[in-house]
């Protein structure tokens, strides 16, 4: 009786995201990250692949061995666990937001039809708009509704990539498209990268984008009083530091008098520690201040690149300095949960809308009453 090794390898691929994530001292391989992230964030795809592969194995008689049968049962259980964790996202976000009511619900039908977050027809993208002097690294894409509304809230997104790679228009696209379709002005910006750039260059670029929005608000129909900074991974680090240093002219060379303040910050799967051997002046944990704009930190408890303990500690620190800050932990989410139009990320976008609306209304304190118990740990660097 032969063992269907090909089938077993496929099952391992589909079941892997359900496994616990160890605290890693080194960055895992790209393949490990991509396997976990893709299957984990698209559980319906995992179900379809499992059903097809199991049906094929059954038709070919490969499920006759006890090993194959046991593997199929375990694989089905792991995929079911991954799916259930994904459906818990709405409840976890609402618990974190406390008194802020998230009124929108995940639309599973739209996710099944558009899991990869293609841009809807109602949204236009103006590509490669320059905002600074650094060539292609100072270009951004602007998304807005084709009706060109006025008084639009603004979302500025910075991509991740260890501050050394990545580009605009690759991450958080479902959020950019969704908010733009609802009348927001959304921006996805490049910025200067290592090794040619240093920490100060990243923050200067972030502030240049904010200054550009304020300067061109009338032209693009933007509301300069409602600007949200957000970012994925390294972009979350960049966004929080930029928001926490709004009164630091050294980060605004040549535009020192420009107003680069923002009204809210959203960090998605970010690292919140010192920048590559630098000190506290590069650390969002140390820079957090009570007069900063409200911050929503969203992190997956299965993140294999930035351990969840780093985000928990930052969330605790934020709550210590201001009760308007919120830390939300997503059950089963890995790094890169913002790449697909998934049930999990749609729930996150719903929460972002509710959080920012509350921030602009100058509402009451939010968030859970219980403190976070997880101690702060050092991380490997910024993702």
Tab-separated table of C-alpha atoms in Angstrom:
chain	number	residue	atom	x	y	z
A	1	UNK	CA	0.000	0.000	0.000
A	2	UNK	CA	1.684	3.188	-1.199
A	3	UNK	CA	1.709	6.469	0.678
A	4	UNK	CA	0.504	9.485	-1.366
A	5	UNK	CA	3.417	11.802	-0.642
A	6	UNK	CA	2.198	14.493	-3.036
A	7	UNK	CA	-1.171	14.627	-1.309
A	8	UNK	CA	0.489	14.781	2.118
A	9	UNK	CA	2.727	17.673	1.051
A	10	UNK	CA	-0.306	19.567	-0.205
A	11	UNK	CA	-2.134	18.976	3.069
A	12	UNK	CA	0.859	20.220	5.038
A	13	UNK	CA	0.802	23.413	2.968
A	14	UNK	CA	-2.884	23.966	3.739
A	15	UNK	CA	-2.661	23.026	7.436
A	16	UNK	CA	0.506	24.966	8.266
A	17	UNK	CA	-1.163	28.331	9.073
A	18	UNK	CA	-3.147	26.767	11.930
A	19	UNK	CA	-0.010	25.837	13.859
A	20	UNK	CA	1.245	27.952	16.792
A	21	UNK	CA	3.888	30.527	15.922
A	22	UNK	CA	7.092	30.393	17.997
A	23	UNK	CA	8.902	33.523	19.100
A	24	UNK	CA	11.648	33.772	16.504
A	25	UNK	CA	14.960	35.551	16.944
A	26	UNK	CA	15.637	35.546	13.224
A	27	UNK	CA	13.347	36.396	10.360
A	28	UNK	CA	11.700	33.289	8.873
A	29	UNK	CA	12.206	32.469	5.230
A	30	UNK	CA	10.127	34.217	2.617
A	31	UNK	CA	8.531	30.925	1.606
A	32	UNK	CA	7.336	30.244	5.170
A	33	UNK	CA	5.781	33.681	5.356
A	34	UNK	CA	4.095	33.495	1.960
A	35	UNK	CA	2.655	30.019	2.549
A	36	UNK	CA	1.209	30.937	5.922
A	37	UNK	CA	-0.110	34.313	4.849
A	38	UNK	CA	-1.796	33.279	1.607
A	39	UNK	CA	-3.657	30.244	2.920
A	40	UNK	CA	-4.438	31.882	6.241
A	41	UNK	CA	-5.994	35.015	4.773
A	42	UNK	CA	-7.986	33.183	2.086
A	43	UNK	CA	-9.599	30.290	3.989
A	44	UNK	CA	-12.187	29.772	1.259
A	45	UNK	CA	-9.345	29.101	-1.162
A	46	UNK	CA	-7.907	26.573	1.288
A	47	UNK	CA	-11.270	24.830	1.529
A	48	UNK	CA	-11.558	24.650	-2.260
A	49	UNK	CA	-8.025	23.283	-2.658
A	50	UNK	CA	-8.548	20.733	0.103
A	51	UNK	CA	-11.821	19.555	-1.406
A	52	UNK	CA	-10.333	19.235	-4.892
A	53	UNK	CA	-7.144	17.463	-3.794
A	54	UNK	CA	-8.981	15.080	-1.470
A	55	UNK	CA	-11.537	14.261	-4.152
A	56	UNK	CA	-8.761	13.530	-6.632
A	57	UNK	CA	-6.875	11.396	-4.122
A	58	UNK	CA	-10.046	9.475	-3.320
A	59	UNK	CA	-10.788	8.879	-7.008
A	60	UNK	CA	-7.278	7.532	-7.564
A	61	UNK	CA	-7.412	5.292	-4.512
A	62	UNK	CA	-4.737	7.209	-2.598
A	63	UNK	CA	-6.809	7.431	0.579
A	64	UNK	CA	-6.694	3.703	1.213
A	65	UNK	CA	-3.787	3.933	3.664
A	66	UNK	CA	-4.338	4.805	7.346
A	67	UNK	CA	-1.668	7.494	7.044
A	68	UNK	CA	-3.535	9.272	4.260
A	69	UNK	CA	-6.865	9.019	6.066
A	70	UNK	CA	-5.378	10.411	9.276
A	71	UNK	CA	-3.694	13.212	7.326
A	72	UNK	CA	-6.981	14.119	5.651
A	73	UNK	CA	-8.749	14.319	9.011
A	74	UNK	CA	-5.996	16.444	10.555
A	75	UNK	CA	-5.847	18.663	7.479
A	76	UNK	CA	-9.595	19.232	7.527
A	77	UNK	CA	-9.446	20.117	11.221
A	78	UNK	CA	-6.615	22.614	10.681
A	79	UNK	CA	-8.394	24.303	7.783
A	80	UNK	CA	-11.580	24.496	9.838
A	81	UNK	CA	-9.630	26.079	12.690
A	82	UNK	CA	-8.101	28.649	10.339
A	83	UNK	CA	-11.552	29.517	8.996
A	84	UNK	CA	-13.110	29.831	12.450
A	85	UNK	CA	-10.311	32.122	13.611
A	86	UNK	CA	-10.938	34.358	10.618
A	87	UNK	CA	-14.616	34.703	11.535
A	88	UNK	CA	-13.680	35.839	15.057
A	89	UNK	CA	-12.084	39.029	13.764
A	90	UNK	CA	-15.204	41.184	13.996
A	91	UNK	CA	-15.789	40.218	17.608
A	92	UNK	CA	-12.140	40.835	18.536
A	93	UNK	CA	-12.137	44.276	16.943
A	94	UNK	CA	-15.390	45.303	18.600
A	95	UNK	CA	-14.066	44.170	21.978
A	96	UNK	CA	-10.914	46.248	21.470
A	97	UNK	CA	-12.829	49.337	20.365
A	98	UNK	CA	-15.080	49.216	23.398
A	99	UNK	CA	-17.661	51.990	23.206
A	100	UNK	CA	-17.006	52.627	19.505
A	101	UNK	CA	-19.683	50.724	17.618
A	102	UNK	CA	-18.629	49.045	14.365
A	103	UNK	CA	-21.890	49.111	12.435
A	104	UNK	CA	-20.736	47.590	9.144
A	105	UNK	CA	-20.477	43.828	8.732
A	106	UNK	CA	-18.296	41.657	6.534
A	107	UNK	CA	-19.806	40.948	3.113
A	108	UNK	CA	-18.813	37.367	2.362
A	109	UNK	CA	-20.449	37.468	-1.064
A	110	UNK	CA	-18.242	40.331	-2.262
A	111	UNK	CA	-15.152	38.596	-0.872
A	112	UNK	CA	-15.900	35.379	-2.757
A	113	UNK	CA	-16.340	37.369	-5.960
A	114	UNK	CA	-13.317	39.674	-5.483
A	115	UNK	CA	-10.783	38.052	-3.111
A	116	UNK	CA	-7.837	39.894	-4.647
A	117	UNK	CA	-9.224	43.380	-4.166
A	118	UNK	CA	-9.341	44.678	-7.714
A	119	UNK	CA	-10.082	48.376	-8.028
A	120	UNK	CA	-13.827	49.024	-8.474
A	121	UNK	CA	-15.049	50.991	-11.467
A	122	UNK	CA	-16.180	53.879	-9.272
A	123	UNK	CA	-12.587	54.599	-8.203
A	124	UNK	CA	-9.954	56.300	-10.333
A	125	UNK	CA	-6.215	56.109	-9.711
A	126	UNK	CA	-3.874	58.948	-10.586
A	127	UNK	CA	-0.459	57.297	-10.694
A	128	UNK	CA	3.019	58.667	-10.015
A	129	UNK	CA	2.144	62.043	-8.558
A	130	UNK	CA	5.403	63.652	-7.311
A	131	UNK	CA	5.472	64.946	-3.748
A	132	UNK	CA	9.203	65.514	-3.219
A	133	UNK	CA	12.601	65.816	-4.926
A	134	UNK	CA	13.753	62.165	-4.660
A	135	UNK	CA	12.617	60.944	-8.071
A	136	UNK	CA	10.689	57.670	-8.225
A	137	UNK	CA	11.021	57.186	-4.463
A	138	UNK	CA	8.977	60.365	-3.974
A	139	UNK	CA	6.047	59.345	-6.147
A	140	UNK	CA	2.580	58.421	-4.956
A	141	UNK	CA	-0.696	57.108	-6.329
A	142	UNK	CA	-3.909	58.956	-5.496
A	143	UNK	CA	-7.259	57.165	-5.369
A	144	UNK	CA	-10.607	58.947	-5.333
A	145	UNK	CA	-14.193	58.516	-6.431
A	146	UNK	CA	-14.804	59.405	-10.059
A	147	UNK	CA	-17.350	62.017	-8.980
A	148	UNK	CA	-14.488	64.019	-7.391
A	149	UNK	CA	-16.186	64.830	-4.074
A	150	UNK	CA	-15.026	67.707	-1.883
A	151	UNK	CA	-14.308	67.748	1.828
A	152	UNK	CA	-12.917	64.214	1.619
A	153	UNK	CA	-11.112	62.635	4.567
A	154	UNK	CA	-7.588	61.554	3.618
A	155	UNK	CA	-5.849	58.219	4.143
A	156	UNK	CA	-2.077	58.121	3.547
A	157	UNK	CA	-0.575	54.618	3.376
A	158	UNK	CA	3.098	53.602	3.548
A	159	UNK	CA	4.116	50.112	2.462
A	160	UNK	CA	6.214	47.656	4.429
A	161	UNK	CA	9.383	45.850	3.403
A	162	UNK	CA	12.009	46.147	6.153
A	163	UNK	CA	12.595	49.774	5.037
A	164	UNK	CA	14.665	48.195	2.248
A	165	UNK	CA	12.144	47.007	-0.342
A	166	UNK	CA	8.565	47.405	-1.484
A	167	UNK	CA	6.621	49.990	-3.407
A	168	UNK	CA	3.317	51.799	-3.529
A	169	UNK	CA	0.148	50.175	-4.844
A	170	UNK	CA	1.001	46.717	-3.478
A	171	UNK	CA	-0.328	46.638	0.104
A	172	UNK	CA	-3.639	47.494	1.777
A	173	UNK	CA	-5.211	47.969	-1.641
A	174	UNK	CA	-8.621	46.658	-0.511
A	175	UNK	CA	-8.697	49.445	2.086
A	176	UNK	CA	-7.570	52.109	-0.388
A	177	UNK	CA	-10.193	51.023	-2.917
A	178	UNK	CA	-13.010	50.646	-0.417
A	179	UNK	CA	-12.504	54.019	1.274
A	180	UNK	CA	-11.986	55.822	-2.035
A	181	UNK	CA	-15.266	54.359	-3.289
A	182	UNK	CA	-16.930	55.934	-0.248
A	183	UNK	CA	-15.586	59.424	-0.862
A	184	UNK	CA	-12.171	59.357	0.796
A	185	UNK	CA	-8.999	60.625	-0.863
A	186	UNK	CA	-6.517	57.758	-0.502
A	187	UNK	CA	-2.774	57.907	-1.122
A	188	UNK	CA	-0.234	55.107	-1.497
A	189	UNK	CA	3.286	56.539	-1.432
A	190	UNK	CA	6.803	55.403	-2.204
A	191	UNK	CA	9.586	56.589	0.082
A	192	UNK	CA	13.368	56.391	0.163
A	193	UNK	CA	14.761	52.991	1.189
A	194	UNK	CA	17.817	51.480	2.810
A	195	UNK	CA	20.722	51.279	2.218
A	196	UNK	CA	20.682	54.562	0.310
A	197	UNK	CA	18.414	56.214	2.885
A	198	UNK	CA	18.632	56.507	6.662
A	199	UNK	CA	15.949	56.801	9.334
A	200	UNK	CA	15.586	60.563	9.016
A	201	UNK	CA	14.962	60.271	5.266
A	202	UNK	CA	11.967	57.980	5.802
A	203	UNK	CA	10.361	60.347	8.297
A	204	UNK	CA	11.051	63.394	6.136
A	205	UNK	CA	9.306	61.662	3.242
A	206	UNK	CA	6.279	60.825	5.400
A	207	UNK	CA	5.977	64.439	6.439
A	208	UNK	CA	6.414	65.630	2.862
A	209	UNK	CA	3.330	63.646	1.877
A	210	UNK	CA	1.293	65.252	4.663
A	211	UNK	CA	2.556	68.699	3.683
A	212	UNK	CA	1.631	67.979	0.047
A	213	UNK	CA	-1.913	67.021	1.047
A	214	UNK	CA	-2.359	70.243	2.990
A	215	UNK	CA	-0.921	72.357	0.182
A	216	UNK	CA	-3.078	70.741	-2.511
A	217	UNK	CA	-6.212	70.089	-0.440
A	218	UNK	CA	-8.455	72.416	-2.447
A	219	UNK	CA	-7.249	71.031	-5.773
A	220	UNK	CA	-8.010	67.419	-4.794
A	221	UNK	CA	-11.090	68.015	-2.640
A	222	UNK	CA	-9.352	66.975	0.575
A	223	UNK	CA	-10.251	67.944	4.126
A	224	UNK	CA	-6.905	68.888	5.754
A	225	UNK	CA	-8.420	68.515	9.212
A	226	UNK	CA	-9.069	64.808	8.638
A	227	UNK	CA	-5.783	63.187	7.646
A	228	UNK	CA	-5.040	59.613	8.711
A	229	UNK	CA	-1.564	58.080	8.539
A	230	UNK	CA	-1.422	54.323	8.149
A	231	UNK	CA	1.138	51.755	7.154
A	232	UNK	CA	1.908	48.078	6.919
A	233	UNK	CA	4.848	46.592	8.836
A	234	UNK	CA	7.700	49.116	8.434
A	235	UNK	CA	5.101	51.582	7.198
A	236	UNK	CA	3.345	51.318	10.570
A	237	UNK	CA	6.606	52.206	12.328
A	238	UNK	CA	7.076	55.113	9.940
A	239	UNK	CA	3.513	56.392	10.435
A	240	UNK	CA	3.640	56.332	14.227
A	241	UNK	CA	7.029	58.049	14.410
A	242	UNK	CA	5.894	60.741	11.961
A	243	UNK	CA	2.747	61.382	14.002
A	244	UNK	CA	4.648	61.480	17.303
A	245	UNK	CA	7.190	64.038	16.007
A	246	UNK	CA	4.879	66.671	14.556
A	247	UNK	CA	6.797	69.472	16.307
A	248	UNK	CA	10.311	68.408	15.248
A	249	UNK	CA	11.589	70.810	12.551
A	250	UNK	CA	14.678	68.660	11.892
A	251	UNK	CA	12.345	66.231	10.098
A	252	UNK	CA	11.096	69.012	7.804
A	253	UNK	CA	14.188	70.391	6.029
A	254	UNK	CA	13.145	73.165	3.687
A	255	UNK	CA	9.504	73.032	4.786
A	256	UNK	CA	9.884	73.714	8.503
A	257	UNK	CA	6.811	75.947	8.628
A	258	UNK	CA	4.478	73.408	7.030
A	259	UNK	CA	1.787	71.850	9.195
A	260	UNK	CA	2.426	68.080	9.171
A	261	UNK	CA	0.035	67.137	11.959
A	262	UNK	CA	-2.515	64.378	11.394
A	263	UNK	CA	-5.754	63.459	13.132
A	264	UNK	CA	-5.317	59.677	13.555
A	265	UNK	CA	-2.879	56.807	12.979
A	266	UNK	CA	-3.495	53.155	12.108
A	267	UNK	CA	-0.688	50.594	12.381
A	268	UNK	CA	-1.102	47.265	10.562
A	269	UNK	CA	1.249	44.472	11.608
A	270	UNK	CA	3.975	46.928	12.579
A	271	UNK	CA	7.240	46.712	14.474
A	272	UNK	CA	7.393	49.290	17.261
A	273	UNK	CA	10.971	49.412	18.432
A	274	UNK	CA	14.259	51.188	17.647
A	275	UNK	CA	15.395	51.492	14.055
A	276	UNK	CA	18.346	49.203	13.231
A	277	UNK	CA	20.731	49.886	16.072
A	278	UNK	CA	19.508	53.423	16.699
A	279	UNK	CA	18.231	54.787	20.001
A	280	UNK	CA	15.030	55.972	21.624
A	281	UNK	CA	14.616	58.845	19.168
A	282	UNK	CA	13.640	56.250	16.539
A	283	UNK	CA	11.412	54.150	18.811
A	284	UNK	CA	7.616	54.682	18.754
A	285	UNK	CA	7.453	53.091	22.212
A	286	UNK	CA	9.666	55.853	23.625
A	287	UNK	CA	8.181	58.638	21.495
A	288	UNK	CA	4.537	57.988	22.466
A	289	UNK	CA	2.999	61.096	24.027
A	290	UNK	CA	-0.400	62.092	25.410
A	291	UNK	CA	-0.906	64.953	22.946
A	292	UNK	CA	-0.373	62.748	19.890
A	293	UNK	CA	-3.318	61.856	17.644
A	294	UNK	CA	-5.241	58.702	18.584
A	295	UNK	CA	-3.640	55.465	17.414
A	296	UNK	CA	-5.227	52.164	16.421
A	297	UNK	CA	-2.749	49.267	16.451
A	298	UNK	CA	-3.913	46.086	14.697
A	299	UNK	CA	-1.763	42.954	14.948
A	300	UNK	CA	-2.146	39.232	14.346
A	301	UNK	CA	-1.469	36.783	17.158
A	302	UNK	CA	0.125	34.397	14.597
A	303	UNK	CA	2.497	36.971	13.088
A	304	UNK	CA	5.701	35.128	12.149
A	305	UNK	CA	7.748	38.236	11.299
A	306	UNK	CA	6.936	40.604	14.173
A	307	UNK	CA	5.954	38.639	17.262
A	308	UNK	CA	2.670	39.692	18.801
A	309	UNK	CA	4.378	40.462	22.123
A	310	UNK	CA	5.998	43.515	20.507
A	311	UNK	CA	2.616	44.923	19.499
A	312	UNK	CA	1.025	44.037	22.845
A	313	UNK	CA	3.678	45.973	24.698
A	314	UNK	CA	3.235	48.965	22.410
A	315	UNK	CA	-0.523	48.775	22.882
A	316	UNK	CA	-0.062	48.828	26.636
A	317	UNK	CA	2.272	51.812	26.348
A	318	UNK	CA	-0.218	53.700	24.190
A	319	UNK	CA	-3.013	53.119	26.695
A	320	UNK	CA	-0.740	54.450	29.452
A	321	UNK	CA	-0.263	57.773	27.655
A	322	UNK	CA	-3.822	58.225	26.318
A	323	UNK	CA	-7.141	56.452	26.732
A	324	UNK	CA	-8.046	57.342	23.141
A	325	UNK	CA	-5.581	54.760	21.804
A	326	UNK	CA	-6.678	51.222	20.916
A	327	UNK	CA	-4.845	47.915	20.556
A	328	UNK	CA	-6.674	45.197	18.606
A	329	UNK	CA	-5.317	41.652	18.358
A	330	UNK	CA	-6.601	39.468	15.531
A	331	UNK	CA	-7.059	35.742	16.261
A	332	UNK	CA	-5.076	33.615	13.839
A	333	UNK	CA	-3.812	36.509	11.706
A	334	UNK	CA	-0.316	36.390	10.246
A	335	UNK	CA	1.895	39.165	8.937
A	336	UNK	CA	0.534	40.663	5.729
A	337	UNK	CA	-3.138	40.266	6.590
A	338	UNK	CA	-3.833	43.437	4.584
A	339	UNK	CA	-2.811	42.019	1.205
A	340	UNK	CA	-6.091	40.367	0.255
A	341	UNK	CA	-9.769	41.263	0.251
A	342	UNK	CA	-10.362	38.703	2.981
A	343	UNK	CA	-13.037	38.437	5.685
A	344	UNK	CA	-10.406	39.438	8.214
A	345	UNK	CA	-9.187	42.541	6.419
A	346	UNK	CA	-12.677	43.716	5.516
A	347	UNK	CA	-13.494	43.594	9.225
A	348	UNK	CA	-10.342	45.621	9.901
A	349	UNK	CA	-11.379	48.274	7.364
A	350	UNK	CA	-14.802	48.478	9.012
A	351	UNK	CA	-13.049	49.066	12.337
A	352	UNK	CA	-10.767	51.718	10.821
A	353	UNK	CA	-13.818	53.629	9.612
A	354	UNK	CA	-15.441	53.476	13.042
A	355	UNK	CA	-12.222	54.431	14.857
A	356	UNK	CA	-11.453	57.438	12.664
A	357	UNK	CA	-15.037	58.705	12.806
A	358	UNK	CA	-14.841	58.580	16.597
A	359	UNK	CA	-11.464	60.340	16.596
A	360	UNK	CA	-12.854	63.194	14.517
A	361	UNK	CA	-15.868	63.551	16.775
A	362	UNK	CA	-13.594	64.053	19.819
A	363	UNK	CA	-15.555	61.320	21.526
A	364	UNK	CA	-15.113	59.644	24.883
A	365	UNK	CA	-12.179	57.414	25.852
A	366	UNK	CA	-12.249	53.990	24.227
A	367	UNK	CA	-10.682	50.581	24.475
A	368	UNK	CA	-10.668	47.740	26.988
A	369	UNK	CA	-10.383	48.352	30.688
A	370	UNK	CA	-8.034	45.430	31.377
A	371	UNK	CA	-4.304	46.182	30.940
A	372	UNK	CA	-2.051	44.041	28.778
A	373	UNK	CA	0.147	41.690	30.796
A	374	UNK	CA	2.672	40.815	28.096
A	375	UNK	CA	6.140	42.302	28.845
A	376	UNK	CA	7.993	44.177	26.170
A	377	UNK	CA	10.630	42.228	24.257
A	378	UNK	CA	13.320	43.344	21.877
A	379	UNK	CA	12.652	42.684	18.206
A	380	UNK	CA	14.963	41.956	15.285
A	381	UNK	CA	14.416	45.326	13.633
A	382	UNK	CA	11.760	47.018	11.617
A	383	UNK	CA	9.814	44.964	9.078
